Amino acid sequence: MAPLVPSQEELQRRRIIGINAETVTNIPSTDFPGHWPGESHGWAVDEFQKVCAQTFFRAITCAIEQILTICIEQNFQVEFHRNDQFEASFSLIGLDASVANAFRRILMAEIPTIAIEDVFIHNNTSVIQDEVLAQRLGLIPLKGSVEGINWMQWFKKATEEGGEEDGPCDFNTIVLHLDVECYKNEHAAKDEQDPRKLYTNAHVYAKDLLFTPVGRQEQYFVGDNVIAPVNPDILIAKLRPGQAIQMELHCQKGIGADHAKFSPVATASYRLLPDIKIERPILGDDAKKFAKCFPKGVIGLESVTSAEAAKRGSGYEGHAGEQKAVVKDAFSDTVSRECLRHDEFKDKVKLGRVRDHFIFNVESTGQFDSDVLFLEAVKVLKLKCNRWKRGLTDLMA
């Protein structure tokens, strides 16, 4: 007997994760053999090879633009909702949760950036201990030429097996200097109380870090692309007359999996698209109360039309002109389940989430623009796939 073909309505129902008053339903994936009677979800070598030949292996060996083209052919979509320099929001539609989570983890832990790794303190007479000051400096996000950062190589450190450590070179180390001394401002008013006016260099900021290019770094980190703190007003320390800080800082290339200071994102998260279905009419005062159960703008109020009131079985008979509740913007919902607390709404609304619609929010620390980060994550995943392909080829050779 030929496998049954489910209707579009049934397929849409399977996409929705049910949000009930105290439980969540329809969570697991169901695309495996035997779950749906009469349907074939079995794994076959021929079918797997066909799909891989047409999509997967094409995707991992072509450019990013071609990857997106292939994904679109497979009902994959990307929708941007917000695209600012430091924050972006976009939707990935038609993906499995494992792929979406792979992008999230890559964004946080596997995109290379630069940060202060070694601090050589020549003089520190401030009240902040050396190790605390070094920690504060390491967490300052830096920016510079992306081309230059990609040109830089990894700094090879000594291993327990006895491997030798690389020395600082122009291609693996960026040097910053911090040389600040506090002294009294002779021109300050006698009754001045603000230490920033009473003293010179009373506050040490990130903008006091000076970049010193060496070798080929002068070709990449020039003009607006020099190595500098993303936010120049980050407070490093407070000084008083007679106190000084003199140190040399070595920046190296790293990834967030090694230390959080190398992570290019402040946050990288996703949520599933909320799904709100009004099963039965909600009218009048109940409609206003229903709207208050959701964030502003999610539920709207509209008047019942004469056509709706005249239609048998619509639930609007005899209610022409009254206000009814309608779903305006499910995207902004937080799925709070507040409406399910009220008995009058329990049988009238059904809450859910679309299992293959992932709404990403990415906040860049400044080294990359927020929308570039996702493309960088695609590059990293592509490299992983290429390594996996080579390993598979060696395994089968």
mmCIF file of C-alpha atoms in Angstrom:
data_model
loop_
_atom_site.group_PDB
_atom_site.id
_atom_site.type_symbol
_atom_site.label_atom_id
_atom_site.label_comp_id
_atom_site.label_asym_id
_atom_site.label_seq_id
_atom_site.Cartn_x
_atom_site.Cartn_y
_atom_site.Cartn_z
ATOM 1 C CA MET A 1 0.000 0.000 0.000
ATOM 2 C CA ALA A 2 1.329 3.417 -0.947
ATOM 3 C CA PRO A 3 2.202 5.712 1.960
ATOM 4 C CA LEU A 4 -0.473 8.164 3.013
ATOM 5 C CA VAL A 5 0.087 11.849 2.213
ATOM 6 C CA PRO A 6 -0.939 14.106 5.107
ATOM 7 C CA SER A 7 -2.919 17.245 4.363
ATOM 8 C CA GLN A 8 -1.423 20.721 4.683
ATOM 9 C CA GLU A 9 -3.669 21.327 7.677
ATOM 10 C CA GLU A 10 -2.254 18.266 9.413
ATOM 11 C CA LEU A 11 1.320 19.258 8.589
ATOM 12 C CA GLN A 12 0.680 22.740 10.009
ATOM 13 C CA ARG A 13 -0.753 21.199 13.185
ATOM 14 C CA ARG A 14 2.418 19.156 13.650
ATOM 15 C CA ARG A 15 4.515 22.336 13.426
ATOM 16 C CA ILE A 16 2.813 23.878 16.487
ATOM 17 C CA ILE A 17 4.032 23.233 20.020
ATOM 18 C CA GLY A 18 1.022 23.452 22.317
ATOM 19 C CA ILE A 19 1.153 25.898 25.255
ATOM 20 C CA ASN A 20 -1.427 24.894 27.874
ATOM 21 C CA ALA A 21 -2.200 26.265 31.324
ATOM 22 C CA GLU A 22 0.300 24.001 33.086
ATOM 23 C CA THR A 23 1.833 21.815 30.391
ATOM 24 C CA VAL A 24 3.603 22.006 27.042
ATOM 25 C CA THR A 25 2.625 19.463 24.385
ATOM 26 C CA ASN A 26 3.815 18.249 20.981
ATOM 27 C CA ILE A 27 7.453 18.909 21.835
ATOM 28 C CA PRO A 28 9.321 15.923 20.292
ATOM 29 C CA SER A 29 10.120 15.578 16.626
ATOM 30 C CA THR A 30 7.887 13.035 14.889
ATOM 31 C CA ASP A 31 9.663 12.473 11.564
ATOM 32 C CA PHE A 32 10.765 8.908 12.249
ATOM 33 C CA PRO A 33 9.348 5.509 11.121
ATOM 34 C CA GLY A 34 6.232 4.160 12.777
ATOM 35 C CA HIS A 35 5.034 7.310 14.517
ATOM 36 C CA TRP A 36 2.341 8.196 11.996
ATOM 37 C CA PRO A 37 0.467 5.095 10.760
ATOM 38 C CA GLY A 38 0.461 4.741 6.998
ATOM 39 C CA GLU A 39 3.184 7.335 6.481
ATOM 40 C CA SER A 40 6.739 6.526 5.478
ATOM 41 C CA HIS A 41 9.412 8.371 7.412
ATOM 42 C CA GLY A 42 11.968 5.605 7.097
ATOM 43 C CA TRP A 43 15.634 6.261 6.445
ATOM 44 C CA ALA A 44 16.872 4.881 3.121
ATOM 45 C CA VAL A 45 20.410 4.944 1.752
ATOM 46 C CA ASP A 46 19.287 5.798 -1.782
ATOM 47 C CA GLU A 47 17.122 8.684 -0.615
ATOM 48 C CA PHE A 48 19.848 9.938 1.730
ATOM 49 C CA GLN A 49 22.450 9.897 -1.044
ATOM 50 C CA LYS A 50 20.056 11.673 -3.405
ATOM 51 C CA VAL A 51 19.302 14.453 -0.914
ATOM 52 C CA CYS A 52 22.961 14.827 0.045
ATOM 53 C CA ALA A 53 24.078 14.994 -3.566
ATOM 54 C CA GLN A 54 21.523 17.660 -4.402
ATOM 55 C CA THR A 55 21.668 19.827 -1.306
ATOM 56 C CA PHE A 56 24.128 19.080 1.468
ATOM 57 C CA PHE A 57 27.328 18.471 -0.470
ATOM 58 C CA ARG A 58 26.462 21.274 -2.877
ATOM 59 C CA ALA A 59 25.929 23.586 0.083
ATOM 60 C CA ILE A 60 29.211 22.902 1.860
ATOM 61 C CA THR A 61 31.310 23.395 -1.273
ATOM 62 C CA CYS A 62 29.795 26.596 -2.635
ATOM 63 C CA ALA A 63 29.803 30.240 -1.631
ATOM 64 C CA ILE A 64 27.527 31.661 1.076
ATOM 65 C CA GLU A 65 25.201 33.174 -1.492
ATOM 66 C CA GLN A 66 24.692 29.764 -3.065
ATOM 67 C CA ILE A 67 24.054 28.244 0.349
ATOM 68 C CA LEU A 68 21.205 30.672 0.901
ATOM 69 C CA THR A 69 19.862 29.950 -2.605
ATOM 70 C CA ILE A 70 19.788 26.226 -1.906
ATOM 71 C CA CYS A 71 18.125 26.772 1.473
ATOM 72 C CA ILE A 72 15.409 28.887 -0.127
ATOM 73 C CA GLU A 73 14.750 26.080 -2.600
ATOM 74 C CA GLN A 74 14.199 23.815 0.417
ATOM 75 C CA ASN A 75 11.560 26.202 1.916
ATOM 76 C CA PHE A 76 14.165 27.896 4.099
ATOM 77 C CA GLN A 77 13.696 31.640 4.610
ATOM 78 C CA VAL A 78 15.552 34.471 6.330
ATOM 79 C CA GLU A 79 13.586 37.532 7.435
ATOM 80 C CA PHE A 80 15.264 40.575 9.021
ATOM 81 C CA HIS A 81 13.247 42.501 11.617
ATOM 82 C CA ARG A 82 15.936 44.856 12.884
ATOM 83 C CA ASN A 83 19.392 45.614 11.540
ATOM 84 C CA ASP A 84 21.385 48.114 13.600
ATOM 85 C CA GLN A 85 25.149 48.269 13.911
ATOM 86 C CA PHE A 86 25.264 46.609 17.316
ATOM 87 C CA GLU A 87 21.967 44.717 17.393
ATOM 88 C CA ALA A 88 20.095 42.632 14.843
ATOM 89 C CA SER A 89 16.908 40.599 14.947
ATOM 90 C CA PHE A 90 16.019 38.119 12.226
ATOM 91 C CA SER A 91 14.048 34.916 11.699
ATOM 92 C CA LEU A 92 15.308 31.612 10.351
ATOM 93 C CA ILE A 93 12.293 29.704 9.050
ATOM 94 C CA GLY A 94 12.267 26.061 8.012
ATOM 95 C CA LEU A 95 15.281 24.871 10.020
ATOM 96 C CA ASP A 96 15.666 22.033 12.478
ATOM 97 C CA ALA A 97 16.362 23.089 16.060
ATOM 98 C CA SER A 98 19.791 21.431 15.961
ATOM 99 C CA VAL A 99 20.926 23.661 13.072
ATOM 100 C CA ALA A 100 19.534 26.831 14.657
ATOM 101 C CA ASN A 101 21.260 25.983 17.932
ATOM 102 C CA ALA A 102 24.511 25.314 16.054
ATOM 103 C CA PHE A 103 24.419 28.886 14.732
ATOM 104 C CA ARG A 104 23.750 30.215 18.241
ATOM 105 C CA ARG A 105 26.676 28.303 19.746
ATOM 106 C CA ILE A 106 29.009 29.341 16.924
ATOM 107 C CA LEU A 107 28.055 32.990 17.413
ATOM 108 C CA MET A 108 28.972 32.816 21.086
ATOM 109 C CA ALA A 109 32.029 30.592 21.040
ATOM 110 C CA GLU A 110 33.680 30.035 17.657
ATOM 111 C CA ILE A 111 34.023 33.307 15.733
ATOM 112 C CA PRO A 112 37.618 34.570 16.189
ATOM 113 C CA THR A 113 38.177 38.023 17.699
ATOM 114 C CA ILE A 114 41.014 39.818 19.474
ATOM 115 C CA ALA A 115 41.312 40.728 23.145
ATOM 116 C CA ILE A 116 44.001 41.650 25.650
ATOM 117 C CA GLU A 117 45.723 38.438 26.709
ATOM 118 C CA ASP A 118 49.012 39.437 28.380
ATOM 119 C CA VAL A 119 49.548 42.472 30.617
ATOM 120 C CA PHE A 120 53.087 43.607 31.466
ATOM 121 C CA ILE A 121 52.853 46.008 34.400
ATOM 122 C CA HIS A 122 55.802 48.378 34.769
ATOM 123 C CA ASN A 123 54.214 50.609 37.379
ATOM 124 C CA ASN A 124 50.880 50.536 39.178
ATOM 125 C CA THR A 125 50.486 52.778 42.204
ATOM 126 C CA SER A 126 46.693 52.970 41.976
ATOM 127 C CA VAL A 127 44.458 51.415 44.627
ATOM 128 C CA ILE A 128 43.492 48.591 42.215
ATOM 129 C CA GLN A 129 45.525 45.409 42.540
ATOM 130 C CA ASP A 130 47.545 44.277 39.536
ATOM 131 C CA GLU A 131 45.496 41.133 38.867
ATOM 132 C CA VAL A 132 42.156 42.964 39.177
ATOM 133 C CA LEU A 133 43.336 45.694 36.827
ATOM 134 C CA ALA A 134 44.554 43.102 34.298
ATOM 135 C CA GLN A 135 41.164 41.367 34.444
ATOM 136 C CA ARG A 136 39.312 44.645 33.800
ATOM 137 C CA LEU A 137 41.539 45.410 30.825
ATOM 138 C CA GLY A 138 41.053 41.954 29.311
ATOM 139 C CA LEU A 139 37.275 42.384 29.251
ATOM 140 C CA ILE A 140 37.348 45.658 27.273
ATOM 141 C CA PRO A 141 35.953 44.881 23.778
ATOM 142 C CA LEU A 142 38.242 46.017 20.973
ATOM 143 C CA LYS A 143 37.536 46.872 17.347
ATOM 144 C CA GLY A 144 39.695 47.146 14.244
ATOM 145 C CA SER A 145 40.006 46.113 10.625
ATOM 146 C CA VAL A 146 38.129 42.842 10.064
ATOM 147 C CA GLU A 147 40.500 42.107 7.194
ATOM 148 C CA GLY A 148 43.424 42.606 9.540
ATOM 149 C CA ILE A 149 41.910 40.356 12.193
ATOM 150 C CA ASN A 150 41.392 37.622 9.581
ATOM 151 C CA TRP A 151 45.004 38.121 8.447
ATOM 152 C CA MET A 152 46.337 37.595 11.963
ATOM 153 C CA GLN A 153 47.421 34.096 12.981
ATOM 154 C CA TRP A 154 46.891 32.205 16.211
ATOM 155 C CA PHE A 155 49.458 32.654 18.959
ATOM 156 C CA LYS A 156 50.923 29.225 19.639
ATOM 157 C CA LYS A 157 51.409 28.644 23.352
ATOM 158 C CA ALA A 158 53.571 26.077 25.088
ATOM 159 C CA THR A 159 51.880 22.749 25.832
ATOM 160 C CA GLU A 160 52.350 20.196 28.580
ATOM 161 C CA GLU A 161 53.933 17.884 26.021
ATOM 162 C CA GLY A 162 56.811 20.328 25.668
ATOM 163 C CA GLY A 163 55.811 22.257 22.549
ATOM 164 C CA GLU A 164 57.569 25.582 22.143
ATOM 165 C CA GLU A 165 55.679 28.867 22.449
ATOM 166 C CA ASP A 166 55.680 31.370 19.617
ATOM 167 C CA GLY A 167 57.270 34.707 20.309
ATOM 168 C CA PRO A 168 55.282 37.941 19.783
ATOM 169 C CA CYS A 169 55.276 38.887 16.073
ATOM 170 C CA ASP A 170 53.396 41.386 13.945
ATOM 171 C CA PHE A 171 51.103 38.609 12.648
ATOM 172 C CA ASN A 172 50.069 37.179 16.042
ATOM 173 C CA THR A 173 50.318 40.016 18.592
ATOM 174 C CA ILE A 174 48.925 43.549 18.760
ATOM 175 C CA VAL A 175 50.569 45.907 21.258
ATOM 176 C CA LEU A 176 48.736 48.570 23.274
ATOM 177 C CA HIS A 177 50.255 50.941 25.819
ATOM 178 C CA LEU A 178 48.719 52.580 28.869
ATOM 179 C CA ASP A 179 50.794 55.339 30.441
ATOM 180 C CA VAL A 180 48.826 57.695 32.701
ATOM 181 C CA GLU A 181 49.869 59.759 35.747
ATOM 182 C CA CYS A 182 47.629 61.900 37.924
ATOM 183 C CA TYR A 183 48.615 65.374 39.188
ATOM 184 C CA LYS A 184 46.910 68.489 40.470
ATOM 185 C CA ASN A 185 45.325 70.946 38.075
ATOM 186 C CA GLU A 186 46.895 74.314 38.831
ATOM 187 C CA HIS A 187 44.099 76.172 37.077
ATOM 188 C CA ALA A 188 41.262 74.590 39.075
ATOM 189 C CA ALA A 189 39.072 76.853 41.198
ATOM 190 C CA LYS A 190 39.836 76.878 44.938
ATOM 191 C CA ASP A 191 36.327 75.702 45.869
ATOM 192 C CA GLU A 192 36.201 73.017 43.121
ATOM 193 C CA GLN A 193 34.951 69.639 44.373
ATOM 194 C CA ASP A 194 34.806 67.624 41.140
ATOM 195 C CA PRO A 195 37.978 65.453 41.045
ATOM 196 C CA ARG A 196 37.892 65.412 37.240
ATOM 197 C CA LYS A 197 38.407 69.195 37.284
ATOM 198 C CA LEU A 198 40.503 69.338 40.421
ATOM 199 C CA TYR A 199 43.040 66.825 39.072
ATOM 200 C CA THR A 200 44.414 65.910 35.658
ATOM 201 C CA ASN A 201 43.935 62.235 34.709
ATOM 202 C CA ALA A 202 41.831 61.563 37.802
ATOM 203 C CA HIS A 203 39.897 58.972 35.768
ATOM 204 C CA VAL A 204 41.573 56.490 33.430
ATOM 205 C CA TYR A 205 39.348 55.524 30.506
ATOM 206 C CA ALA A 206 39.582 52.980 27.698
ATOM 207 C CA LYS A 207 40.390 55.816 25.291
ATOM 208 C CA ASP A 208 43.768 56.142 27.067
ATOM 209 C CA LEU A 209 44.854 52.825 25.527
ATOM 210 C CA LEU A 210 47.236 53.666 22.675
ATOM 211 C CA PHE A 211 47.768 51.321 19.726
ATOM 212 C CA THR A 212 51.358 50.848 18.530
ATOM 213 C CA PRO A 213 51.445 49.193 15.079
ATOM 214 C CA VAL A 214 54.455 47.091 14.172
ATOM 215 C CA GLY A 215 55.543 45.508 10.882
ATOM 216 C CA ARG A 216 52.736 44.703 8.467
ATOM 217 C CA GLN A 217 50.076 45.870 10.928
ATOM 218 C CA GLU A 218 50.530 49.360 9.465
ATOM 219 C CA GLN A 219 48.987 48.059 6.225
ATOM 220 C CA TYR A 220 45.804 46.771 7.848
ATOM 221 C CA PHE A 221 45.140 48.838 10.957
ATOM 222 C CA VAL A 222 45.142 52.403 9.643
ATOM 223 C CA GLY A 223 42.726 55.339 9.692
ATOM 224 C CA ASP A 224 39.329 54.355 11.054
ATOM 225 C CA ASN A 225 40.424 50.721 11.208
ATOM 226 C CA VAL A 226 43.041 51.087 13.947
ATOM 227 C CA ILE A 227 42.785 48.873 17.011
ATOM 228 C CA ALA A 228 40.787 50.787 19.620
ATOM 229 C CA PRO A 229 38.186 50.149 22.354
ATOM 230 C CA VAL A 230 34.619 49.904 21.067
ATOM 231 C CA ASN A 231 33.476 52.252 23.835
ATOM 232 C CA PRO A 232 36.155 54.843 24.687
ATOM 233 C CA ASP A 233 34.394 55.858 27.916
ATOM 234 C CA ILE A 234 34.799 52.570 29.805
ATOM 235 C CA LEU A 235 36.256 53.461 33.210
ATOM 236 C CA ILE A 236 39.435 51.517 33.996
ATOM 237 C CA ALA A 237 40.625 53.126 37.252
ATOM 238 C CA LYS A 238 40.560 56.282 39.377
ATOM 239 C CA LEU A 239 43.812 58.003 40.325
ATOM 240 C CA ARG A 240 44.872 60.737 42.711
ATOM 241 C CA PRO A 241 48.001 62.943 42.602
ATOM 242 C CA GLY A 242 51.167 60.876 42.795
ATOM 243 C CA GLN A 243 49.522 57.708 41.431
ATOM 244 C CA ALA A 244 50.355 56.335 37.986
ATOM 245 C CA ILE A 245 49.749 53.354 35.720
ATOM 246 C CA GLN A 246 52.343 52.256 33.160
ATOM 247 C CA MET A 247 51.887 48.987 31.314
ATOM 248 C CA GLU A 248 52.223 47.213 27.973
ATOM 249 C CA LEU A 249 49.288 45.108 26.745
ATOM 250 C CA HIS A 250 49.528 42.274 24.225
ATOM 251 C CA CYS A 251 46.351 41.426 22.292
ATOM 252 C CA GLN A 252 45.957 38.021 20.666
ATOM 253 C CA LYS A 253 43.433 36.174 18.553
ATOM 254 C CA GLY A 254 41.038 33.782 20.270
ATOM 255 C CA ILE A 255 37.513 32.368 20.421
ATOM 256 C CA GLY A 256 34.795 32.494 23.053
ATOM 257 C CA ALA A 257 35.247 28.794 23.813
ATOM 258 C CA ASP A 258 38.653 29.694 25.301
ATOM 259 C CA HIS A 259 37.475 32.729 27.292
ATOM 260 C CA ALA A 260 34.363 34.909 27.338
ATOM 261 C CA LYS A 261 36.443 38.007 26.532
ATOM 262 C CA PHE A 262 36.912 36.663 22.979
ATOM 263 C CA SER A 263 33.158 36.257 22.374
ATOM 264 C CA PRO A 264 31.993 38.676 19.639
ATOM 265 C CA VAL A 265 28.455 38.881 21.047
ATOM 266 C CA ALA A 266 27.027 40.197 24.274
ATOM 267 C CA THR A 267 23.908 38.089 23.702
ATOM 268 C CA ALA A 268 22.949 35.587 21.023
ATOM 269 C CA SER A 269 19.593 33.960 21.637
ATOM 270 C CA TYR A 270 16.529 32.734 19.810
ATOM 271 C CA ARG A 271 12.902 32.021 20.595
ATOM 272 C CA LEU A 272 10.125 30.242 18.732
ATOM 273 C CA LEU A 273 7.448 32.270 16.968
ATOM 274 C CA PRO A 274 4.298 32.447 19.156
ATOM 275 C CA ASP A 275 1.084 31.084 17.646
ATOM 276 C CA ILE A 276 -2.282 32.408 18.897
ATOM 277 C CA LYS A 277 -5.547 30.982 17.578
ATOM 278 C CA ILE A 278 -8.915 32.373 18.664
ATOM 279 C CA GLU A 279 -11.178 29.325 18.375
ATOM 280 C CA ARG A 280 -14.454 31.020 19.381
ATOM 281 C CA PRO A 281 -15.544 34.678 19.264
ATOM 282 C CA ILE A 282 -14.495 36.935 22.149
ATOM 283 C CA LEU A 283 -16.734 40.013 22.249
ATOM 284 C CA GLY A 284 -17.408 43.216 24.170
ATOM 285 C CA ASP A 285 -15.865 43.617 27.603
ATOM 286 C CA ASP A 286 -14.376 40.145 27.359
ATOM 287 C CA ALA A 287 -12.451 41.267 24.270
ATOM 288 C CA LYS A 288 -10.961 44.219 26.174
ATOM 289 C CA LYS A 289 -10.034 41.969 29.081
ATOM 290 C CA PHE A 290 -8.540 39.441 26.662
ATOM 291 C CA ALA A 291 -6.355 42.129 25.051
ATOM 292 C CA LYS A 292 -4.969 43.111 28.471
ATOM 293 C CA CYS A 293 -3.724 39.537 28.973
ATOM 294 C CA PHE A 294 -1.120 40.072 26.247
ATOM 295 C CA PRO A 295 1.627 42.660 25.632
ATOM 296 C CA LYS A 296 0.417 45.848 23.981
ATOM 297 C CA GLY A 297 -0.266 45.445 20.270
ATOM 298 C CA VAL A 298 -0.577 41.653 20.198
ATOM 299 C CA ILE A 299 -4.390 41.624 20.366
ATOM 300 C CA GLY A 300 -6.504 44.228 18.582
ATOM 301 C CA LEU A 301 -10.173 45.165 18.728
ATOM 302 C CA GLU A 302 -12.309 45.326 15.603
ATOM 303 C CA SER A 303 -16.026 45.822 14.993
ATOM 304 C CA VAL A 304 -18.099 42.849 13.891
ATOM 305 C CA THR A 305 -19.210 43.464 10.303
ATOM 306 C CA SER A 306 -22.713 42.915 9.008
ATOM 307 C CA ALA A 307 -21.482 40.097 6.805
ATOM 308 C CA GLU A 308 -19.995 38.263 9.786
ATOM 309 C CA ALA A 309 -23.161 38.784 11.822
ATOM 310 C CA ALA A 310 -25.288 37.400 8.997
ATOM 311 C CA LYS A 311 -23.193 34.255 8.518
ATOM 312 C CA ARG A 312 -24.646 31.198 10.232
ATOM 313 C CA GLY A 313 -22.352 29.333 12.592
ATOM 314 C CA SER A 314 -19.829 32.172 12.811
ATOM 315 C CA GLY A 315 -20.657 32.929 16.438
ATOM 316 C CA TYR A 316 -21.225 36.594 15.586
ATOM 317 C CA GLU A 317 -24.982 36.321 14.893
ATOM 318 C CA GLY A 318 -26.773 39.355 16.332
ATOM 319 C CA HIS A 319 -23.520 41.067 17.374
ATOM 320 C CA ALA A 320 -23.036 43.464 14.460
ATOM 321 C CA GLY A 321 -21.129 46.558 15.523
ATOM 322 C CA GLU A 322 -19.766 45.033 18.730
ATOM 323 C CA GLN A 323 -16.026 44.823 19.279
ATOM 324 C CA LYS A 324 -14.279 41.500 18.818
ATOM 325 C CA ALA A 325 -10.755 40.376 19.698
ATOM 326 C CA VAL A 326 -8.398 39.603 16.798
ATOM 327 C CA VAL A 327 -4.726 38.645 16.659
ATOM 328 C CA LYS A 328 -2.731 41.632 15.386
ATOM 329 C CA ASP A 329 0.916 40.852 16.085
ATOM 330 C CA ALA A 330 1.711 37.398 17.488
ATOM 331 C CA PHE A 331 5.428 38.130 16.938
ATOM 332 C CA SER A 332 5.479 40.450 19.976
ATOM 333 C CA ASP A 333 3.841 37.963 22.324
ATOM 334 C CA THR A 334 5.828 36.545 25.243
ATOM 335 C CA VAL A 335 3.581 33.457 25.732
ATOM 336 C CA SER A 336 2.755 34.333 29.323
ATOM 337 C CA ARG A 337 -0.385 32.097 29.475
ATOM 338 C CA GLU A 338 -2.158 34.870 31.392
ATOM 339 C CA CYS A 339 -5.323 34.405 29.334
ATOM 340 C CA LEU A 340 -5.525 30.730 30.367
ATOM 341 C CA ARG A 341 -5.953 31.769 34.004
ATOM 342 C CA HIS A 342 -9.428 33.104 33.244
ATOM 343 C CA ASP A 343 -12.242 30.557 32.855
ATOM 344 C CA GLU A 344 -14.044 32.615 30.211
ATOM 345 C CA PHE A 345 -11.135 32.218 27.779
ATOM 346 C CA LYS A 346 -10.061 28.609 28.341
ATOM 347 C CA ASP A 347 -12.090 27.130 25.477
ATOM 348 C CA LYS A 348 -11.822 30.148 23.214
ATOM 349 C CA VAL A 349 -8.087 30.459 22.623
ATOM 350 C CA LYS A 350 -5.255 28.065 21.831
ATOM 351 C CA LEU A 351 -1.634 29.066 22.415
ATOM 352 C CA GLY A 352 1.378 27.507 20.756
ATOM 353 C CA ARG A 353 4.786 28.040 19.199
ATOM 354 C CA VAL A 354 5.961 27.231 15.689
ATOM 355 C CA ARG A 355 8.699 24.629 16.061
ATOM 356 C CA ASP A 356 10.675 25.579 12.915
ATOM 357 C CA HIS A 357 10.465 29.390 13.118
ATOM 358 C CA PHE A 358 13.421 30.730 15.140
ATOM 359 C CA ILE A 359 13.562 34.431 16.003
ATOM 360 C CA PHE A 360 17.196 35.343 16.641
ATOM 361 C CA ASN A 361 18.428 38.363 18.568
ATOM 362 C CA VAL A 362 22.145 39.109 18.214
ATOM 363 C CA GLU A 363 23.903 41.914 20.096
ATOM 364 C CA SER A 364 27.452 42.574 18.915
ATOM 365 C CA THR A 365 30.209 43.713 21.252
ATOM 366 C CA GLY A 366 31.445 45.959 18.422
ATOM 367 C CA GLN A 367 34.245 44.103 16.653
ATOM 368 C CA PHE A 368 31.779 42.986 13.933
ATOM 369 C CA ASP A 369 28.560 44.603 12.796
ATOM 370 C CA SER A 370 25.605 42.593 14.074
ATOM 371 C CA ASP A 371 24.396 41.465 10.630
ATOM 372 C CA VAL A 372 27.913 40.362 9.626
ATOM 373 C CA LEU A 373 28.105 38.027 12.612
ATOM 374 C CA PHE A 374 25.554 35.605 11.175
ATOM 375 C CA LEU A 375 27.479 35.389 7.902
ATOM 376 C CA GLU A 376 30.652 34.736 9.910
ATOM 377 C CA ALA A 377 28.799 31.930 11.701
ATOM 378 C CA VAL A 378 27.834 30.465 8.307
ATOM 379 C CA LYS A 379 31.502 30.521 7.286
ATOM 380 C CA VAL A 380 32.521 28.668 10.441
ATOM 381 C CA LEU A 381 29.801 26.048 9.925
ATOM 382 C CA LYS A 382 30.900 25.667 6.307
ATOM 383 C CA LEU A 383 34.481 24.987 7.442
ATOM 384 C CA LYS A 384 33.208 22.410 9.926
ATOM 385 C CA CYS A 385 31.257 20.682 7.156
ATOM 386 C CA ASN A 386 34.313 20.664 4.902
ATOM 387 C CA ARG A 387 36.394 19.059 7.661
ATOM 388 C CA TRP A 388 33.649 16.499 8.225
ATOM 389 C CA LYS A 389 33.508 15.770 4.509
ATOM 390 C CA ARG A 390 37.271 15.246 4.331
ATOM 391 C CA GLY A 391 37.132 12.962 7.350
ATOM 392 C CA LEU A 392 34.287 10.973 5.802
ATOM 393 C CA THR A 393 36.234 10.655 2.564
ATOM 394 C CA ASP A 394 39.310 9.403 4.436
ATOM 395 C CA LEU A 395 37.141 6.963 6.372
ATOM 396 C CA MET A 396 35.647 5.460 3.230
ATOM 397 C CA ALA A 397 38.939 5.405 1.280
#
